[in-house]
Short mmCIF file of N, CA, C and O and ligand atoms in Angstrom, two decimals:
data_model
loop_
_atom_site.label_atom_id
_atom_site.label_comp_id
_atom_site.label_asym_id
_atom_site.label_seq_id
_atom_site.Cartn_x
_atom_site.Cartn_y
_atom_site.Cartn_z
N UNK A 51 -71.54 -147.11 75.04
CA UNK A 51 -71.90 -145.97 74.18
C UNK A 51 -73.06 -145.23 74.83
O UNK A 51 -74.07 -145.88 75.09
N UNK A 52 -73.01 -143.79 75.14
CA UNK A 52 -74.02 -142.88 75.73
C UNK A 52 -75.28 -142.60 75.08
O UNK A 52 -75.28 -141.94 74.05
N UNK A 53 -76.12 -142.95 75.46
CA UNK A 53 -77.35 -142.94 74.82
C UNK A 53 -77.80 -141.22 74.27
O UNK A 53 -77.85 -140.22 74.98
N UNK A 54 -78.07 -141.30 72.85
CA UNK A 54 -77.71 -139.95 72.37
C UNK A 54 -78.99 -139.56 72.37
O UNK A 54 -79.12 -138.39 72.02
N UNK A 55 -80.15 -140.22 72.68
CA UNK A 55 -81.19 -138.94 73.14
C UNK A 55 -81.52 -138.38 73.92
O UNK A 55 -82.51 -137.65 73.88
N UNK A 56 -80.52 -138.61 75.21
CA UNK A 56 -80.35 -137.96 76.38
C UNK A 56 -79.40 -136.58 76.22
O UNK A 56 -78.72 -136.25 75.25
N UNK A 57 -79.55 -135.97 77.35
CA UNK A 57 -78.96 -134.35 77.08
C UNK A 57 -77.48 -134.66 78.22
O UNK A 57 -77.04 -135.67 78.76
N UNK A 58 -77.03 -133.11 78.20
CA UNK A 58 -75.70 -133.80 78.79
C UNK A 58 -76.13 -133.16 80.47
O UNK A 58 -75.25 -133.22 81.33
N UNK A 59 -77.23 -132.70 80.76
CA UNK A 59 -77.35 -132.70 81.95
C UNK A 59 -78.04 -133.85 82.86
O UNK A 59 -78.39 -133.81 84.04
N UNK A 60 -78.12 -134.94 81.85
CA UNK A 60 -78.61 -136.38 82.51
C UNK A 60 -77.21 -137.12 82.46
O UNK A 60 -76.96 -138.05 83.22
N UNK A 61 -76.42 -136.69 81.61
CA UNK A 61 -74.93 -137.54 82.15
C UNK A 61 -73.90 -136.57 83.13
O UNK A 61 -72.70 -136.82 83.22
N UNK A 62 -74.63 -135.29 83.93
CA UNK A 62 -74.01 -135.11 84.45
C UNK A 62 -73.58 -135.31 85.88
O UNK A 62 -74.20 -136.30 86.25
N UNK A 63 -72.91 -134.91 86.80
CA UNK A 63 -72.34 -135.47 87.92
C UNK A 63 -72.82 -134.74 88.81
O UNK A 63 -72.93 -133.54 88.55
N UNK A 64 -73.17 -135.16 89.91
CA UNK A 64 -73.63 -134.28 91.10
C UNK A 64 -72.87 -134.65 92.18
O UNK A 64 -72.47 -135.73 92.59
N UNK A 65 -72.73 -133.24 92.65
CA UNK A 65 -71.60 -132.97 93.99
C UNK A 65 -72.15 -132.90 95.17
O UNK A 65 -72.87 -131.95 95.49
N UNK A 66 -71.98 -133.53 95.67
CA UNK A 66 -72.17 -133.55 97.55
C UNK A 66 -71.98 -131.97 97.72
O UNK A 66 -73.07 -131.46 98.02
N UNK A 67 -70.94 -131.01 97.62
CA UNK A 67 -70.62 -129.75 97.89
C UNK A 67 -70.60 -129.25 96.59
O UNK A 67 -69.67 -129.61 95.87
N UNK A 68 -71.55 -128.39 96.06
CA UNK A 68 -70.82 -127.81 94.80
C UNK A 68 -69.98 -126.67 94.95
O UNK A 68 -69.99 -125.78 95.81
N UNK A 69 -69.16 -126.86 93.83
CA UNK A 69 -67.89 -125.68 94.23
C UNK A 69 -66.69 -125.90 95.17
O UNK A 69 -65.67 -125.21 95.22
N UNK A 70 -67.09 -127.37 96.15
CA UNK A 70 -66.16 -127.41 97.42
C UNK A 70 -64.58 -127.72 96.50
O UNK A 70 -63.53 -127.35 97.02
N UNK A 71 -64.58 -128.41 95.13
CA UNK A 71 -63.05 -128.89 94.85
C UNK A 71 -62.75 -127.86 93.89
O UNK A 71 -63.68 -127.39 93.23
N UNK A 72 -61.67 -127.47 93.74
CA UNK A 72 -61.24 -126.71 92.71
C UNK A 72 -59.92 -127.44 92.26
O UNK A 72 -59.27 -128.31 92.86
N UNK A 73 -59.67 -126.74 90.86
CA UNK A 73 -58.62 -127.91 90.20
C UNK A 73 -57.40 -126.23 90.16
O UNK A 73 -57.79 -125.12 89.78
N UNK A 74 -56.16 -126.51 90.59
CA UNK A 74 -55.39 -125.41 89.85
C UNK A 74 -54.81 -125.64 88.81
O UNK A 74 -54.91 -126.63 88.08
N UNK A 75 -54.01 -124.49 88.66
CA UNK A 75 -53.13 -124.21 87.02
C UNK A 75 -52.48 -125.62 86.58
O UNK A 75 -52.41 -126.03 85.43
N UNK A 76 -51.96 -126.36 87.90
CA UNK A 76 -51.20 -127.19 87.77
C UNK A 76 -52.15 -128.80 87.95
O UNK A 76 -51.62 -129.68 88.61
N UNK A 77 -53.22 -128.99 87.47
CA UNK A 77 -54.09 -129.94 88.03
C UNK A 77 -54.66 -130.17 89.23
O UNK A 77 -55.88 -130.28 89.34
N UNK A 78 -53.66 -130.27 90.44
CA UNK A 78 -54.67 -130.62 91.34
C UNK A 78 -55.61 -130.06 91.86
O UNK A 78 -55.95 -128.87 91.90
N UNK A 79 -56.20 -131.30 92.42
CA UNK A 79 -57.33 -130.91 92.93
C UNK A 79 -57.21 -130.91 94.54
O UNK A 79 -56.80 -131.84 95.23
N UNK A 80 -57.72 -129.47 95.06
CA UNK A 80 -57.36 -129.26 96.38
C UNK A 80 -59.44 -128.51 96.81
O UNK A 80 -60.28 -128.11 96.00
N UNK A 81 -59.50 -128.61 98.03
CA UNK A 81 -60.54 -128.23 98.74
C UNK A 81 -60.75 -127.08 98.45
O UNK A 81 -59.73 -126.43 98.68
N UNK A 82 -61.81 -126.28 97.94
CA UNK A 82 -61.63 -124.75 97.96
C UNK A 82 -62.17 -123.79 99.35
O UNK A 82 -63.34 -123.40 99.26
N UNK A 83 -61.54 -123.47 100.39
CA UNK A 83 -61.61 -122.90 101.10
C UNK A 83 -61.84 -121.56 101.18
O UNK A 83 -61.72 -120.94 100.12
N UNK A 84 -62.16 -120.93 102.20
CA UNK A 84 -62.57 -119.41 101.84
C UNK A 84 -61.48 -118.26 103.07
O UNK A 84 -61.91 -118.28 104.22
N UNK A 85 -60.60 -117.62 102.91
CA UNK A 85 -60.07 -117.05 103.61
C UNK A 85 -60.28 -115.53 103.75
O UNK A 85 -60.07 -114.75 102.82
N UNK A 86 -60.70 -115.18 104.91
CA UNK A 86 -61.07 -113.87 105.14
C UNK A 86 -60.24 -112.81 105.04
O UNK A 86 -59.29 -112.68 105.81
N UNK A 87 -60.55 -111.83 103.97
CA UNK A 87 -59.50 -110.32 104.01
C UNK A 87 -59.39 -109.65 105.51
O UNK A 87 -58.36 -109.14 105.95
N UNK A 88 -60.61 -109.75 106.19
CA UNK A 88 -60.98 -108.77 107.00
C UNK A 88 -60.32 -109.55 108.44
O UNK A 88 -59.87 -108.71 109.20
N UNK A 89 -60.20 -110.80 108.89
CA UNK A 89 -59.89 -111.02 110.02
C UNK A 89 -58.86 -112.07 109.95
O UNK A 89 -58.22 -112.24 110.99
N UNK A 90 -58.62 -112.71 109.07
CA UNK A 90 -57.63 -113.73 108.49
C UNK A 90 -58.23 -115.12 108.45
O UNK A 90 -57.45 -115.91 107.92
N UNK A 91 -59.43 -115.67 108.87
CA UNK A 91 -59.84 -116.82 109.61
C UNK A 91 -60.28 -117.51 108.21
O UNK A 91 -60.97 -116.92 107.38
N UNK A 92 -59.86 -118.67 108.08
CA UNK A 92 -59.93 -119.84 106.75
C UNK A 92 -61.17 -120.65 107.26
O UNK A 92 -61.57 -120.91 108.40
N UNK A 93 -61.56 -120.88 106.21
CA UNK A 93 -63.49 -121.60 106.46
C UNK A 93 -63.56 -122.05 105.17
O UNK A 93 -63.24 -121.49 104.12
N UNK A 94 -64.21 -123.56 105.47
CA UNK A 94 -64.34 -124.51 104.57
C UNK A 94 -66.01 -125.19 104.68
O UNK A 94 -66.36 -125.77 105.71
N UNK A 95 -66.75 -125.05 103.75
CA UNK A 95 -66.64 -124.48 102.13
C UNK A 95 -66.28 -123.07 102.74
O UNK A 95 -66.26 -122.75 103.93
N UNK A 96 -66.00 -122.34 101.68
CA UNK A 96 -66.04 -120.85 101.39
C UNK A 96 -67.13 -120.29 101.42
O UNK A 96 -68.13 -120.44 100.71
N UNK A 97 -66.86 -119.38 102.55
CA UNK A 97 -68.45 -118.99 103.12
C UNK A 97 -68.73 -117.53 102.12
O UNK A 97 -67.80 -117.18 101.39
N UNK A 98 -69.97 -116.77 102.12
CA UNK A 98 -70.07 -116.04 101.40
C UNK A 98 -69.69 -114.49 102.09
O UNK A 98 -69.23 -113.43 101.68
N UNK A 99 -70.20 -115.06 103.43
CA UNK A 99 -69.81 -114.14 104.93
C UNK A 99 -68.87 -114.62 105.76
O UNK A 99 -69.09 -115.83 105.82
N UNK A 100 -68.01 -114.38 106.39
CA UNK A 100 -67.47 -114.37 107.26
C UNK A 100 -67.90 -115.07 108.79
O UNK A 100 -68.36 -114.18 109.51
N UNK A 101 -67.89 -116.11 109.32
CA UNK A 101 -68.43 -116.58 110.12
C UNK A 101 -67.87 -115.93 111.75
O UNK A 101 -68.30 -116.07 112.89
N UNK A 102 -66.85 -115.27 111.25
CA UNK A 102 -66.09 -114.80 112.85
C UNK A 102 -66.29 -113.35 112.51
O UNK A 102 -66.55 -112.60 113.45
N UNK A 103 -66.21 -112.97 111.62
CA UNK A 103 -66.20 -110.93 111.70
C UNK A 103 -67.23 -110.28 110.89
O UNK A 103 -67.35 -109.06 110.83
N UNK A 104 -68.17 -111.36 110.11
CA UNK A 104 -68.88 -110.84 109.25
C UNK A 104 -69.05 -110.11 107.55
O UNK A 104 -69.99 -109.78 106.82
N UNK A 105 -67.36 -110.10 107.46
CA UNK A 105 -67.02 -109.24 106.08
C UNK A 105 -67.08 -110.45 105.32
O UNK A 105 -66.79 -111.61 105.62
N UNK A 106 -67.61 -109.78 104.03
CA UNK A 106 -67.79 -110.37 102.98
C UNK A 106 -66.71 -110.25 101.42
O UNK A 106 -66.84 -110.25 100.19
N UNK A 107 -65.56 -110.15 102.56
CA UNK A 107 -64.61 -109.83 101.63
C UNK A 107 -63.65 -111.40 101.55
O UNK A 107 -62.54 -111.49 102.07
N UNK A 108 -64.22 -112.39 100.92
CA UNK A 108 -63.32 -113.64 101.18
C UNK A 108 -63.12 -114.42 99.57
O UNK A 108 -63.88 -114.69 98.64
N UNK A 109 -61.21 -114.65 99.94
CA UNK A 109 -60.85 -115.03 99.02
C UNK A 109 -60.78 -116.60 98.84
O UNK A 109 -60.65 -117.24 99.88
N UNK A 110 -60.82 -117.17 97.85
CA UNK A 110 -60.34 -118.50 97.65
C UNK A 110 -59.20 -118.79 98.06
O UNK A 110 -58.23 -118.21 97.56
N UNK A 111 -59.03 -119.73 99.05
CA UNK A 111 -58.07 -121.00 99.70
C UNK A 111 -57.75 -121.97 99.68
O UNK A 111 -57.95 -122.80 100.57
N UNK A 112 -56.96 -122.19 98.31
CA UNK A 112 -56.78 -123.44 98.51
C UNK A 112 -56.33 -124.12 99.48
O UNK A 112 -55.21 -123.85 99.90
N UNK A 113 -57.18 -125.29 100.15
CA UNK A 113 -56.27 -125.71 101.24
C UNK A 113 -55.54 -127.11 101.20
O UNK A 113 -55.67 -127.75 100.16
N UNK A 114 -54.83 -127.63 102.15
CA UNK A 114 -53.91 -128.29 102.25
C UNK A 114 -54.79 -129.97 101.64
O UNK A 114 -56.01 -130.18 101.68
N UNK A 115 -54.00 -130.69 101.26
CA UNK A 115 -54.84 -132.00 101.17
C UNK A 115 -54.30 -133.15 101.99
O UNK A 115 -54.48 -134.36 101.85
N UNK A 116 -53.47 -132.38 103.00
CA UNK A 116 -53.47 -133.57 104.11
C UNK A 116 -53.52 -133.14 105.64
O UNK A 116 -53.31 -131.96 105.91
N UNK A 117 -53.70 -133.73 106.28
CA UNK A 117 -54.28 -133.69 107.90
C UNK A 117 -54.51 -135.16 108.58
O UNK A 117 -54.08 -136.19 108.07
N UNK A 118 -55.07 -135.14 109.50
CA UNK A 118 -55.06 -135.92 110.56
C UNK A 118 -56.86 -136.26 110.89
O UNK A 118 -57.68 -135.43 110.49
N UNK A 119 -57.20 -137.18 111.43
CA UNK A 119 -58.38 -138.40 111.35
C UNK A 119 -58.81 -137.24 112.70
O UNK A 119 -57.99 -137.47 113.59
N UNK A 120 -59.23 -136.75 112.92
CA UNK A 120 -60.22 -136.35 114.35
C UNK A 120 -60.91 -137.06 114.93
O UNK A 120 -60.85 -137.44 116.10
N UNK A 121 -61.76 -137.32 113.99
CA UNK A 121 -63.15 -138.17 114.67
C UNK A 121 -64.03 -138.56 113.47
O UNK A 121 -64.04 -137.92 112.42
N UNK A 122 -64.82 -139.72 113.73
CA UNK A 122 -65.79 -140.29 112.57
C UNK A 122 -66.65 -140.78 113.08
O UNK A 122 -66.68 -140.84 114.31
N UNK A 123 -67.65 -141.30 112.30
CA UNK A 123 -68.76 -142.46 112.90
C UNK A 123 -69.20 -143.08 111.36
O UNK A 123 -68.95 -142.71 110.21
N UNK A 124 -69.95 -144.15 111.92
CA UNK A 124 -70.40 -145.20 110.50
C UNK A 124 -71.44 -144.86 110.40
O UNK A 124 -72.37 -145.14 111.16
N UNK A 125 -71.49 -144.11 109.33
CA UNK A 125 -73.35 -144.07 108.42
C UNK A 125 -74.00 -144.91 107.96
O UNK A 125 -73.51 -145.41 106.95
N UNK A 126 -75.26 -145.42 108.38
CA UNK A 126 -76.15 -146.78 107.89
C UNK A 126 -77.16 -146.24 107.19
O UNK A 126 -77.28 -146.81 106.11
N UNK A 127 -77.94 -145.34 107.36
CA UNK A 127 -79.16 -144.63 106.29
C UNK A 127 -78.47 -143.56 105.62
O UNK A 127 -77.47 -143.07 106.15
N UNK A 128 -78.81 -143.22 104.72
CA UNK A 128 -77.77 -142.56 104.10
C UNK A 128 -78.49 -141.36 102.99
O UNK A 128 -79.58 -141.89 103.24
N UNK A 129 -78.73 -140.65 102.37
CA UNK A 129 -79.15 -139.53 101.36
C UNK A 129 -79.39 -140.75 100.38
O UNK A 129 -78.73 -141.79 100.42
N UNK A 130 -80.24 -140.55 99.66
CA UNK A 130 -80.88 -141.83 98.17
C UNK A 130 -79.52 -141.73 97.43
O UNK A 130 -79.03 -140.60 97.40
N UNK A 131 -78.96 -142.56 96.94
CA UNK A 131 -77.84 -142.89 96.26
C UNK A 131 -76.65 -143.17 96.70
O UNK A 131 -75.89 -143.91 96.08
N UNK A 132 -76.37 -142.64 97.77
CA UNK A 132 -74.97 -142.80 98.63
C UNK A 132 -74.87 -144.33 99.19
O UNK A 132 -75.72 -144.78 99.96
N UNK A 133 -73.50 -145.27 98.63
CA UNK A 133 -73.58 -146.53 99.12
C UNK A 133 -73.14 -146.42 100.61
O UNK A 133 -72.17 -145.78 101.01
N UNK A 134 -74.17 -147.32 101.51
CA UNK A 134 -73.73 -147.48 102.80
C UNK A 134 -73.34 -148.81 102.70
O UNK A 134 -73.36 -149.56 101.72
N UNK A 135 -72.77 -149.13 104.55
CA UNK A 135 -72.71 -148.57 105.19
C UNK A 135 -71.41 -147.32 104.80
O UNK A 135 -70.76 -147.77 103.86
N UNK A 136 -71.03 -146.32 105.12
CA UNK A 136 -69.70 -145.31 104.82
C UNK A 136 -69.29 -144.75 106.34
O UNK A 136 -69.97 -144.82 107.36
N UNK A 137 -68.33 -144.32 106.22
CA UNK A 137 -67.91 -143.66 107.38
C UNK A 137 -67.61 -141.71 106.60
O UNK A 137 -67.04 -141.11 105.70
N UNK A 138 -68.24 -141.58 107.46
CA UNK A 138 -68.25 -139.94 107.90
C UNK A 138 -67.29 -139.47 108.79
O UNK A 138 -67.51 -139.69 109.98
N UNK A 139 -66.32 -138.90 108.49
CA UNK A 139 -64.99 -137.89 109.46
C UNK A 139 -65.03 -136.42 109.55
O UNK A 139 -65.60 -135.64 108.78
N UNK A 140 -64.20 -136.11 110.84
CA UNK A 140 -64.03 -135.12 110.73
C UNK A 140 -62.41 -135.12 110.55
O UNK A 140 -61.79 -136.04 111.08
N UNK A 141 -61.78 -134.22 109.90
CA UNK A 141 -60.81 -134.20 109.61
C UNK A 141 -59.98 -132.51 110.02
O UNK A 141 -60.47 -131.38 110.03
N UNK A 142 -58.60 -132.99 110.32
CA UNK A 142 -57.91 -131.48 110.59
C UNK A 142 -56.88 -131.31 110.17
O UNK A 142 -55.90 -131.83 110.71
N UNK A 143 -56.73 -130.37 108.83
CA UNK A 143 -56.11 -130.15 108.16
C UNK A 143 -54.33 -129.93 108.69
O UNK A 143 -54.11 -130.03 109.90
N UNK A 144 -53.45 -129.72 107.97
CA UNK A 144 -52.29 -129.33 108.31
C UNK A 144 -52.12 -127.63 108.90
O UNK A 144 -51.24 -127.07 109.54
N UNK A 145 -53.69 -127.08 108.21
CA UNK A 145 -53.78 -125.43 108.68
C UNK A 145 -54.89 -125.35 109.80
O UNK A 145 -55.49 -124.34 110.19
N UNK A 146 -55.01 -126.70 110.23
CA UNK A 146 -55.83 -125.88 111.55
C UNK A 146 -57.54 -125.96 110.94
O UNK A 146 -58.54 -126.00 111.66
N UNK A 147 -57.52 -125.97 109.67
CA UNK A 147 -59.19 -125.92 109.21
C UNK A 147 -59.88 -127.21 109.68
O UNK A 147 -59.16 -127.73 110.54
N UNK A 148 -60.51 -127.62 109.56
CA UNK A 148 -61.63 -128.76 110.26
C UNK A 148 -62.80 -129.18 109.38
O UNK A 148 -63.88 -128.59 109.43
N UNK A 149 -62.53 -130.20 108.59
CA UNK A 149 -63.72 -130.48 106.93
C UNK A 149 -64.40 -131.67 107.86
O UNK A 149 -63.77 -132.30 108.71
N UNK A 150 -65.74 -131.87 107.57
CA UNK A 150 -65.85 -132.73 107.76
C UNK A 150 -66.43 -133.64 106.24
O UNK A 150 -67.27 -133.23 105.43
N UNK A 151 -65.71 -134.88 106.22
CA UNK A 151 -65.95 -135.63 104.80
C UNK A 151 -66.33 -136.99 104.60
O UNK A 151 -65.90 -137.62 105.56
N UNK A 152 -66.83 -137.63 103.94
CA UNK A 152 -66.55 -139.47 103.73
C UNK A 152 -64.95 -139.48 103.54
O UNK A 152 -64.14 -138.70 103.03
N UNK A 153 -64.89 -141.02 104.34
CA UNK A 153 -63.67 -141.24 104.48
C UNK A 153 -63.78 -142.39 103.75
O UNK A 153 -64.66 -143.24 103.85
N UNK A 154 -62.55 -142.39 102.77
CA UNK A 154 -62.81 -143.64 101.68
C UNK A 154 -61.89 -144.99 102.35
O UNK A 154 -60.66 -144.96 102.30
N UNK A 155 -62.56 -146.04 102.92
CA UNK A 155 -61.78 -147.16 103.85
C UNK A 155 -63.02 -147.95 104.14
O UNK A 155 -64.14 -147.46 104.00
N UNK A 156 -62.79 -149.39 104.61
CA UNK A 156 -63.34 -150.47 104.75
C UNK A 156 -64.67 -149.61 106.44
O UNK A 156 -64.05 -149.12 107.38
N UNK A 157 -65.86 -149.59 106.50
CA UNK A 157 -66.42 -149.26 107.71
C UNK A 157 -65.61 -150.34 108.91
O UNK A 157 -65.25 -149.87 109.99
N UNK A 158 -65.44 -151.49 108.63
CA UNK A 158 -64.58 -152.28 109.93
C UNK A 158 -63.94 -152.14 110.17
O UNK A 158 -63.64 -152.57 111.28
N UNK A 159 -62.78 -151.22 109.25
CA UNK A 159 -61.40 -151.08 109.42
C UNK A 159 -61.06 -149.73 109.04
O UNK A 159 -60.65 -149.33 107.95
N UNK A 160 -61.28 -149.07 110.14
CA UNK A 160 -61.24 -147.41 109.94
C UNK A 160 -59.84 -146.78 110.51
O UNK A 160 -59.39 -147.04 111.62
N UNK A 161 -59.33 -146.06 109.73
CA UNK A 161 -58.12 -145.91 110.63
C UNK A 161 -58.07 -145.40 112.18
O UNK A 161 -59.02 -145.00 112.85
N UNK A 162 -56.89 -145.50 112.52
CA UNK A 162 -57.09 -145.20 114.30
C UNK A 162 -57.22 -143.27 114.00
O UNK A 162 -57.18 -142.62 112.96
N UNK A 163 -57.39 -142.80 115.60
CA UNK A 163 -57.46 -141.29 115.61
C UNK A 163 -55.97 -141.00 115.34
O UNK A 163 -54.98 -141.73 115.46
N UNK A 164 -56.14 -139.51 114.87
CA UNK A 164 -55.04 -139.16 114.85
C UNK A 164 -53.77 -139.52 113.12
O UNK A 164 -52.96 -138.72 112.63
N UNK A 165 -54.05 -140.79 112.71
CA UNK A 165 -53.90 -141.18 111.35
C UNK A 165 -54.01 -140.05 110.44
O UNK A 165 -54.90 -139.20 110.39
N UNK A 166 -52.74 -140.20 109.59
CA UNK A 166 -52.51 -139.39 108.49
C UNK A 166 -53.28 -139.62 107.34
O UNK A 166 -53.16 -140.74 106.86
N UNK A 167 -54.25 -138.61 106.63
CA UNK A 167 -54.84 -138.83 105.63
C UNK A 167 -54.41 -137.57 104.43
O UNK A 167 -53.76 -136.52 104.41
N UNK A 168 -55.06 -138.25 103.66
CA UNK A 168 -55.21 -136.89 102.15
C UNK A 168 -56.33 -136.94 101.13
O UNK A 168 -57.10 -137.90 101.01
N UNK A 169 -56.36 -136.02 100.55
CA UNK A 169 -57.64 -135.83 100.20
C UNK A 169 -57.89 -136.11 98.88
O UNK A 169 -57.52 -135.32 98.01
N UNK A 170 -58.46 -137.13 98.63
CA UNK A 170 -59.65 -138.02 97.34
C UNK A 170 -60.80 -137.10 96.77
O UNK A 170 -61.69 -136.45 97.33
N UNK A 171 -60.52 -137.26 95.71
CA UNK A 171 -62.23 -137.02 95.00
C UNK A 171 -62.54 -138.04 94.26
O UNK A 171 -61.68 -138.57 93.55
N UNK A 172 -63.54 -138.39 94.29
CA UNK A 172 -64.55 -139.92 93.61
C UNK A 172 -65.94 -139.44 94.06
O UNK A 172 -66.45 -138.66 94.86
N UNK A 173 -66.25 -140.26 93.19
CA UNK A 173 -67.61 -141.12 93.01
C UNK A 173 -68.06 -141.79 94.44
O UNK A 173 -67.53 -142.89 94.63
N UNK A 174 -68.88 -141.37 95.40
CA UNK A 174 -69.72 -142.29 96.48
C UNK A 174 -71.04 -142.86 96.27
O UNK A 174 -71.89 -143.22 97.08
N UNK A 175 -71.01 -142.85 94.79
CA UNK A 175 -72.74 -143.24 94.93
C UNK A 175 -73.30 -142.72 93.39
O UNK A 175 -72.57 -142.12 92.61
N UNK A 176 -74.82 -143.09 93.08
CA UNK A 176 -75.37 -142.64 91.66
C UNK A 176 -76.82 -142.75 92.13
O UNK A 176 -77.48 -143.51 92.85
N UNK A 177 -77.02 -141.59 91.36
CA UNK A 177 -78.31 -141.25 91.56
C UNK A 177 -79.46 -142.04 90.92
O UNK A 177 -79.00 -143.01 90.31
N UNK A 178 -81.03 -141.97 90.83
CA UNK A 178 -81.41 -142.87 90.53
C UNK A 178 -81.34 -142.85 89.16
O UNK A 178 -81.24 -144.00 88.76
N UNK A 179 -81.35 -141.99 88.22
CA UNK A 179 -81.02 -141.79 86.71
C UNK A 179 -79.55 -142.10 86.26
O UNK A 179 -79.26 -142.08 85.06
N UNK A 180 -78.52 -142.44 87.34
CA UNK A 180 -77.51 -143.29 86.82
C UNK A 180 -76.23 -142.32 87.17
O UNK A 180 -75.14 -142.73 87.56
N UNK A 181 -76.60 -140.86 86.94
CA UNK A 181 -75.48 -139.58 87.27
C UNK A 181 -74.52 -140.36 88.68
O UNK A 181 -75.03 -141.00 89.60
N UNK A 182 -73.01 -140.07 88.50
CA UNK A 182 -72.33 -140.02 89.21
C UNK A 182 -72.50 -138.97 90.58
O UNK A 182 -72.17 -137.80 90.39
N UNK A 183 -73.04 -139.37 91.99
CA UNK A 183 -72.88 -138.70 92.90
C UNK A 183 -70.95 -138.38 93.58
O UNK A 183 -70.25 -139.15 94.24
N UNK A 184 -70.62 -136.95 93.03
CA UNK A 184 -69.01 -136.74 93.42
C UNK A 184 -68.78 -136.08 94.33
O UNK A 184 -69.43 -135.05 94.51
N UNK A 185 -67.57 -136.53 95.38
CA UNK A 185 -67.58 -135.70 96.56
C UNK A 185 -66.21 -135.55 97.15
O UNK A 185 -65.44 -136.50 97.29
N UNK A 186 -65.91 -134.26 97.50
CA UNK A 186 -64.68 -134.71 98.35
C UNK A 186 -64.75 -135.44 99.38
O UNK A 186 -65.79 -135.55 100.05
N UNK A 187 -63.50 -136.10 99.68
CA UNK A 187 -63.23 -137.81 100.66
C UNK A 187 -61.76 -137.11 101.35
O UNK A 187 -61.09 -136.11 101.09
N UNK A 188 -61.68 -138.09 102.24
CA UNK A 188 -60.40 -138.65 102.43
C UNK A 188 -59.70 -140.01 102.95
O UNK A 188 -60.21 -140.85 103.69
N UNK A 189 -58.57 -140.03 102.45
CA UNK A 189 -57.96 -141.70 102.73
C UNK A 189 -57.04 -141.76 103.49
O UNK A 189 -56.44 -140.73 103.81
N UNK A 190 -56.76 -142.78 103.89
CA UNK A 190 -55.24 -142.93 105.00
C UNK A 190 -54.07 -142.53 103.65
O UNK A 190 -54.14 -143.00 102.52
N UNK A 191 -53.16 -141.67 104.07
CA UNK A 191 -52.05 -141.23 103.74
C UNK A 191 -51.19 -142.66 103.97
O UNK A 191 -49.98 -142.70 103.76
ZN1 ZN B 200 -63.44 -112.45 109.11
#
């Protein structure tokens, strides 16, 4: 039972990226990406500018929630709340975009390069007041 003299911004959740997940019409939850009117180029998070042409004309993208393992390494110190050790990836989407995320898997047993993944949202951690730290991830497909 939630302790009712607390407010609801002490039970609330904090995001590694805010804004990075968006939910559509149909539930899921996909990465929200940012795709440029002006030059076509997809950028994750959703930038406010344009990182290749400068226009600030960019729409929401949802992007794909599966891709391929690039590259990672194992994180041992970590931001206050985040359980280590974790592994950190870079990941490459089915469109060519490039996230880099926690990868939700054993640190000893990381998948090989190249491995098919998809994309998780959870809980990596709690802050020291107890709030859920939430983030986009990804897992072996
Ligand atoms: Zn552009």
């Amino acid at each position: 039972m939630p302790d009712a003299r607390k407010t609801a911004d002490e039970f609330a959740e904090v995001w590694t990226v805010p804004g990075a997940v968006m939910t559509l019409a149909n539930g899921e939850q996909r990465l929200r990406g940012g795709k440029c009117q002006g030059c076509g180029a997809e950028i994750f998070p959703k930038p406010k500018v344009c990182l290749s042409c400068w226009s600030e004309d960019i729409a929401d993208d949802p992007l794909p929630t599966r891709g391929k393992l690039y590259a990672f390494t194992v994180v041992h110190v970590a931001r206050k709340g985040w359980r280590t050790p974790y592994v950190i990836a870079y990941v490459d989407l089915e469109n060519g975009v490039r996230v880099s995320a926690p990868l939700a898997c054993d640190p000893k047993a990381v998948p090989a390069y190249d491995s098919a993944v998809r994309l998780k949202v959870g809980e990596i951690g709690r802050t020291d007041d107890g709030r859920p730290i939430m983030s986009h991830q990804f897992e072996q497909a």
